[in-house]
Amino acid sequence: MRYTLPVESRVWISQGEVFPDFWKSFHVLKSSQDFCNTCSGFLRFQNRILASLSKVYTNSTSYLGLSSLLKTDKMTSTALEAVSPYTAPIPDAPVGNYYTKAQWKTLMALMDTVIPSIKRESVASTTCIDEEHIPDTIYSTLVHQLKRAVTNAPTEAELEQYLAEKPSDNPDFHDLVSRTLMHYSREDARKGFSFLLSGLNTRAGSLLFTSSITPFHDQPITTRTQILNSWRTSRIPALQVAYKQLTLVAKNTWVKTSPSFYPISGFPKVPDHYVPGQHFEYQFEQFGKSGIQAGRGGMKNGSEVFETDVLIVGSGCGGGVCAKNLAEAGHQVLVVDKSYYFAPSQLPMSERDAGIHLYVDGGVVSSDDASMYVLLSICVSLLTRRRTVIAGSNWGGGGTINWSASLQPQSFVRNEWSKDRGLPLFTSPEYQESLDRVCGRMGVSDKHIRHNHGNEVLMEGARRLGMTYKAVPQNTGGKEHFCGHCTLGCGTAEKQGPVVSWLPDAQRAGAKFAEGFNVEKVLFKTIGGKKTAVGVKGKWTSRNKNGGVDGPDTDRTTASVIVKAKRVIISAGTLASPIILQNSGLTNKHIGRNLYLHPVNIVASVFPEETRPWEGGILTSVVSSLENLDGHGHGAKLETTCMMPSWCLTFLNWNNGLDWKLQALKYRHMNSFISIVRDRDTGRVYKDPESGAARIDYTPSAFDRAHALEGAMALAKIQFVMGASEIRVCIAGTPPFIRANPGRDETSEETTARFETWLEDVKKAGNKPPAGIFGSAHQMGTCRMSRRANMGVVDMRGKVWDTEGLYVSDASVFPSASGVNPMITNMAISDWISRELSKDIMKEKMPPMARL
């Protein structure tokens, strides 16, 4: 492996003149054998770079911040492309193509319709149907308006290049769409999409889908745009879904792969003042090598055997806490996870790479309904209805990519779980001690927050409207942590998630780890007449010879492994934990049911001032005035959301390509906000009959949608009183509110009246899917805790009903929706479960007389 210094972040220096120690280290290490062959070599290399820099500027708080100081006329400048995350190569794209050349040509025609090439008539080709042509006078007017509205507006040359770009010309776009459609989509989704593409290639199919016998790809861009918009309002539900999913896929993929958007929008690929945080030297177990088996449990039926006291499946917020507690109590612990560890020096990743490396299925998990979408990668099924939900998949789980929000469950939720659900734990002093303990370990506090533009707007707008708001405590170890890239992984290692805090603590206490370990099922034996978990069986896959996870599978070792354990804890997350239980032969009817998702509606705003939306903590404030709309703890909270471009821009309504491309150019003036609902009504997770992967059946009910819409209306009011120039509710077909139309003057009273009329129109339109776009980043409840076996999956100590030795400890055990970001609730429950489990194991080890 050879490390190439990235170009995203540059420090300008005079080679050998300012930093001779640095250059000496660089020239020695860039060719050293240990660096070329191992990731740890890279980490040593980067640490020596930073050490050299610190010798020169010992008073600096940020090495990257030296760039403006070092770029002077006195220097003969050399661009040293340093102090930027190391790129973790992504796995190979799928081999072959599921779709025919004709189908792919139609797909690219669809993508080019959503993100078209736009040119002035004076320079455009009159014969090209794949371009949208604009009269020169209109083009000049648009350029003039853009320069007035946008800080650091692009030059005419930059704008021409940006507008002329289209997806089909970009190999990276082809690659990512291919991964999405072939690798991350279900088989039934691919078949449905294939049917649509084939139909659009024929006269009969085109007549059915477009009311014209001309194949779609032979139509000019203007006609294609009309066709797509007709699908949005079609009476055929499948075409409504096609419109929504095609536009979302095109926008999301284009933002991630466009060569021109990041530079022209001002978005920095690397956070300002980036310095990689401290790397923890994890030790991961290896399998499939000669001699290893003899030192463990040998072989059984072709599988290697590993023995431990406690096996924990999953390294996320639940599993990490359990691992620390049980290891520190003196138990032998093995934590396995199907995903892999990425060091701070590799974080934050690019938007494209993070979706592939850090999230389930490229960034989304698809459901059977088309009403909810969450970003990073959108899987497509055009003639089936479905939703997508975001879920982390990496060493550290959701704690690696969440937004640091550390809210404890509120009293009305704890009372519901205690009194209505019959689980007194949640109003006990012991549970509060667990909440305090997990917050203490991560340094949770709201004392060091520096709010960014979006959070300041949310709180000040709420204050002006008399609404209740507060700062959201952060798990950043008492650090300010002014970084908006954390959903792509925390490069500073300030966010105290499992990979920074709980898992290192566990290893120091003797816990062992295995990455790349996919658990197939729990193994049982009948002991004393009871169904008892005695371990798991799974498949382990190594890294490649360079320490990465890219390249063909033939370069990586695989092994079938049986782990024998006295206790098994499933902490694989709300989507995966019930599937593991079902794969293990358990038939409790509640497994996979009672799924809560905290659905959200999104409101985006454009402000006259530059907002620098990529800066600052993502979620550092919350408005709670609407959280109890029904008197039973169900309602909406108002929060900021992640402002990475592929998140926020994907949800902007699409009417035509020119309009959306111009909207995207206002990114540096934007903020987006969410109305997040504590849902009353539930869905389910079940196993795909073909792939065995988790599928989601969930539709936001009319009850929960009404709460989301009320929250969205409140967000719009907050943006209005804070002076937003544009307010966009992300509901397809809903026009934005524009504060001042070009060339039109109106009094403040007239503007307010027009805004109130617009609000009423939005409310009348409603947010019912498929027009209403919902998102979700929280999953809870599919192995819920209950007081009796006929009411849930686990008891109050986390033990699976009607089994011995098998536990579940993650957000899937929540009795209902937490109503707040689930991390702290999850960790506190896991703290309680693991400590009680440790007591039980200790009792078993005691002599019989000592137990009395």
Coordinates of N, CA and C in Angstrom, one line a residue, residues 385-471:
R385 N -43.3 0.0 -3.9 CA -43.4 1.1 -3.0 C -42.5 0.8 -1.8
R386 N -41.6 1.8 -1.5 CA -40.7 1.5 -0.3 C -40.2 2.8 0.3
R387 N -39.5 2.6 1.4 CA -38.9 3.7 2.1 C -37.4 3.3 2.4
T388 N -36.6 4.3 2.7 CA -35.2 4.0 3.1 C -34.9 4.6 4.4
V389 N -34.1 3.9 5.2 CA -33.7 4.4 6.6 C -32.2 4.2 6.7
I390 N -31.6 5.2 7.4 CA -30.2 5.2 7.5 C -29.8 4.4 8.7
A391 N -28.7 3.7 8.6 CA -28.2 2.9 9.7 C -26.6 2.7 9.6
G392 N -25.9 2.9 10.7 CA -24.5 2.7 10.7 C -24.0 1.3 10.6
S393 N -22.9 1.1 9.9 CA -22.3 -0.3 9.8 C -20.8 -0.1 9.8
N394 N -20.1 -0.1 10.9 CA -18.7 0.1 11.0 C -18.3 -0.3 12.4
W395 N -17.0 -0.4 12.7 CA -16.5 -0.7 14.0 C -16.9 0.5 14.9
G396 N -17.8 0.4 15.8 CA -18.3 1.5 16.6 C -19.8 1.8 16.3
G397 N -20.3 1.2 15.2 CA -21.7 1.4 14.9 C -22.2 2.8 14.7
G398 N -23.4 3.0 15.1 CA -24.0 4.3 15.0 C -23.3 5.4 15.7
G399 N -22.6 5.0 16.8 CA -21.8 6.0 17.6 C -20.6 6.6 16.8
T400 N -20.2 6.0 15.7 CA -19.2 6.6 14.9 C -19.7 7.7 14.0
I401 N -20.9 7.6 13.6 CA -21.4 8.6 12.6 C -22.6 9.4 13.1
N402 N -23.0 9.3 14.4 CA -24.1 10.1 14.9 C -23.6 11.6 15.1
W403 N -24.5 12.4 15.6 CA -24.3 13.8 15.7 C -23.9 14.4 17.0
S404 N -23.5 13.5 18.0 CA -23.1 13.9 19.3 C -24.2 14.2 20.3
A405 N -25.4 14.3 19.8 CA -26.5 14.7 20.7 C -26.7 13.7 21.8
S406 N -26.8 14.2 23.0 CA -26.7 13.3 24.2 C -27.9 13.7 25.2
L407 N -29.1 13.4 24.7 CA -30.3 13.8 25.5 C -30.7 12.6 26.3
Q408 N -31.0 12.7 27.6 CA -31.6 11.7 28.4 C -33.1 11.6 28.2
P409 N -33.7 10.4 28.3 CA -35.1 10.2 28.1 C -35.9 11.1 29.1
Q410 N -37.0 11.6 28.7 CA -37.7 12.6 29.5 C -38.7 11.8 30.5
S411 N -39.1 12.5 31.5 CA -39.9 11.9 32.5 C -41.2 11.3 32.0
F412 N -41.8 11.9 31.0 CA -43.1 11.3 30.5 C -42.9 10.0 29.8
V413 N -41.7 9.8 29.2 CA -41.3 8.5 28.5 C -41.0 7.5 29.6
R414 N -40.2 7.9 30.6 CA -39.8 7.0 31.6 C -41.0 6.5 32.4
N415 N -41.9 7.4 32.7 CA -43.1 7.0 33.4 C -44.0 6.1 32.6
E416 N -44.1 6.3 31.3 CA -44.8 5.4 30.4 C -44.2 4.0 30.4
W417 N -42.9 3.9 30.3 CA -42.3 2.6 30.3 C -42.4 1.9 31.7
S418 N -42.3 2.7 32.7 CA -42.4 2.1 34.1 C -43.8 1.7 34.5
K419 N -44.8 2.6 34.3 CA -46.1 2.4 34.7 C -47.0 1.7 33.7
D420 N -47.0 2.2 32.5 CA -47.9 1.7 31.5 C -47.4 0.3 30.9
R421 N -46.0 0.2 30.9 CA -45.5 -1.0 30.3 C -45.0 -2.0 31.4
G422 N -45.1 -1.6 32.7 CA -44.8 -2.5 33.8 C -43.4 -2.8 34.0
L423 N -42.5 -1.8 33.7 CA -41.1 -2.0 33.8 C -40.5 -0.9 34.8
P424 N -40.6 -1.2 36.1 CA -40.2 -0.2 37.1 C -38.7 0.3 37.0
L425 N -37.9 -0.5 36.3 CA -36.5 0.0 36.1 C -36.4 1.4 35.8
F426 N -37.3 1.9 34.9 CA -37.0 3.2 34.2 C -37.4 4.4 35.1
T427 N -38.0 4.2 36.2 CA -38.2 5.3 37.2 C -37.4 5.0 38.5
S428 N -36.4 4.1 38.4 CA -35.6 3.7 39.6 C -34.4 4.5 39.7
P429 N -33.8 4.7 40.9 CA -32.5 5.4 41.0 C -31.4 4.7 40.3
E430 N -31.5 3.3 40.1 CA -30.5 2.6 39.5 C -30.4 3.0 38.0
Y431 N -31.5 3.2 37.3 CA -31.4 3.6 35.9 C -30.9 5.0 35.8
Q432 N -31.2 5.9 36.7 CA -30.7 7.2 36.7 C -29.2 7.2 36.9
E433 N -28.7 6.3 37.8 CA -27.3 6.1 38.0 C -26.6 5.6 36.7
S434 N -27.3 4.8 35.9 CA -26.7 4.3 34.6 C -26.7 5.5 33.7
L435 N -27.7 6.3 33.6 CA -27.7 7.5 32.7 C -26.5 8.4 33.1
D436 N -26.4 8.6 34.3 CA -25.3 9.5 34.8 C -23.9 8.9 34.5
R437 N -23.8 7.6 34.7 CA -22.5 7.0 34.5 C -22.1 7.0 33.0
V438 N -23.0 6.7 32.1 CA -22.6 6.8 30.7 C -22.3 8.2 30.2
C439 N -23.1 9.2 30.7 CA -22.8 10.5 30.4 C -21.4 11.0 31.0
G440 N -21.1 10.6 32.2 CA -19.9 10.9 32.8 C -18.7 10.4 32.0
R441 N -18.8 9.1 31.6 CA -17.7 8.5 30.8 C -17.4 9.3 29.6
M442 N -18.4 9.8 28.9 CA -18.2 10.5 27.6 C -18.0 12.0 27.8
G443 N -18.0 12.5 29.0 CA -17.9 14.0 29.2 C -19.0 14.8 28.6
V444 N -20.3 14.2 28.7 CA -21.4 14.9 28.2 C -21.7 16.2 28.9
S445 N -21.8 17.3 28.1 CA -22.0 18.6 28.7 C -22.6 19.5 27.6
D446 N -23.3 20.6 28.0 CA -23.6 21.7 27.1 C -22.9 23.0 27.4
K447 N -21.8 22.8 28.2 CA -21.1 24.0 28.7 C -20.0 24.5 27.7
H448 N -19.7 23.7 26.7 CA -18.6 24.1 25.8 C -19.0 24.3 24.4
I449 N -20.3 24.4 24.2 CA -20.9 24.5 22.8 C -20.7 25.9 22.2
R450 N -20.2 25.9 21.0 CA -20.3 27.1 20.2 C -21.3 26.8 19.0
H451 N -22.4 27.4 19.1 CA -23.5 27.1 18.1 C -23.1 27.7 16.7
N452 N -23.5 26.9 15.7 CA -23.3 27.4 14.4 C -24.5 28.3 14.0
H453 N -24.6 28.7 12.7 CA -25.6 29.6 12.3 C -27.0 29.0 12.4
G454 N -27.1 27.7 12.0 CA -28.4 27.1 12.0 C -29.0 26.9 13.4
N455 N -28.1 26.5 14.4 CA -28.6 26.4 15.7 C -28.9 27.7 16.4
E456 N -28.2 28.7 16.0 CA -28.5 30.1 16.6 C -29.8 30.6 16.0
V457 N -30.1 30.3 14.7 CA -31.3 30.7 14.2 C -32.5 30.0 14.8
L458 N -32.3 28.7 15.1 CA -33.4 27.9 15.7 C -33.7 28.4 17.1
M459 N -32.7 28.7 17.9 CA -33.0 29.1 19.3 C -33.5 30.5 19.3
E460 N -32.9 31.4 18.5 CA -33.4 32.8 18.6 C -34.8 33.0 18.0
G461 N -35.1 32.2 16.9 CA -36.4 32.2 16.4 C -37.4 31.7 17.3
A462 N -37.1 30.6 18.0 CA -38.0 30.1 19.0 C -38.2 31.1 20.2
R463 N -37.2 31.8 20.6 CA -37.3 32.8 21.6 C -38.3 33.9 21.2
R464 N -38.1 34.3 20.0 CA -39.0 35.4 19.5 C -40.5 35.0 19.4
L465 N -40.7 33.7 19.2 CA -42.1 33.2 19.1 C -42.6 32.6 20.4
G466 N -41.8 32.8 21.5 CA -42.2 32.3 22.8 C -42.2 30.9 23.0
M467 N -41.4 30.2 22.2 CA -41.3 28.7 22.3 C -40.2 28.3 23.3
T468 N -40.3 27.0 23.8 CA -39.3 26.5 24.7 C -38.1 25.9 23.9
Y469 N -36.9 26.2 24.3 CA -35.8 25.7 23.6 C -34.6 25.5 24.6
K470 N -33.6 24.8 24.2 CA -32.4 24.6 25.1 C -31.3 24.1 24.2
A471 N -30.1 24.2 24.8 CA -28.9 23.6 24.2 C -29.0 22.0 24.4

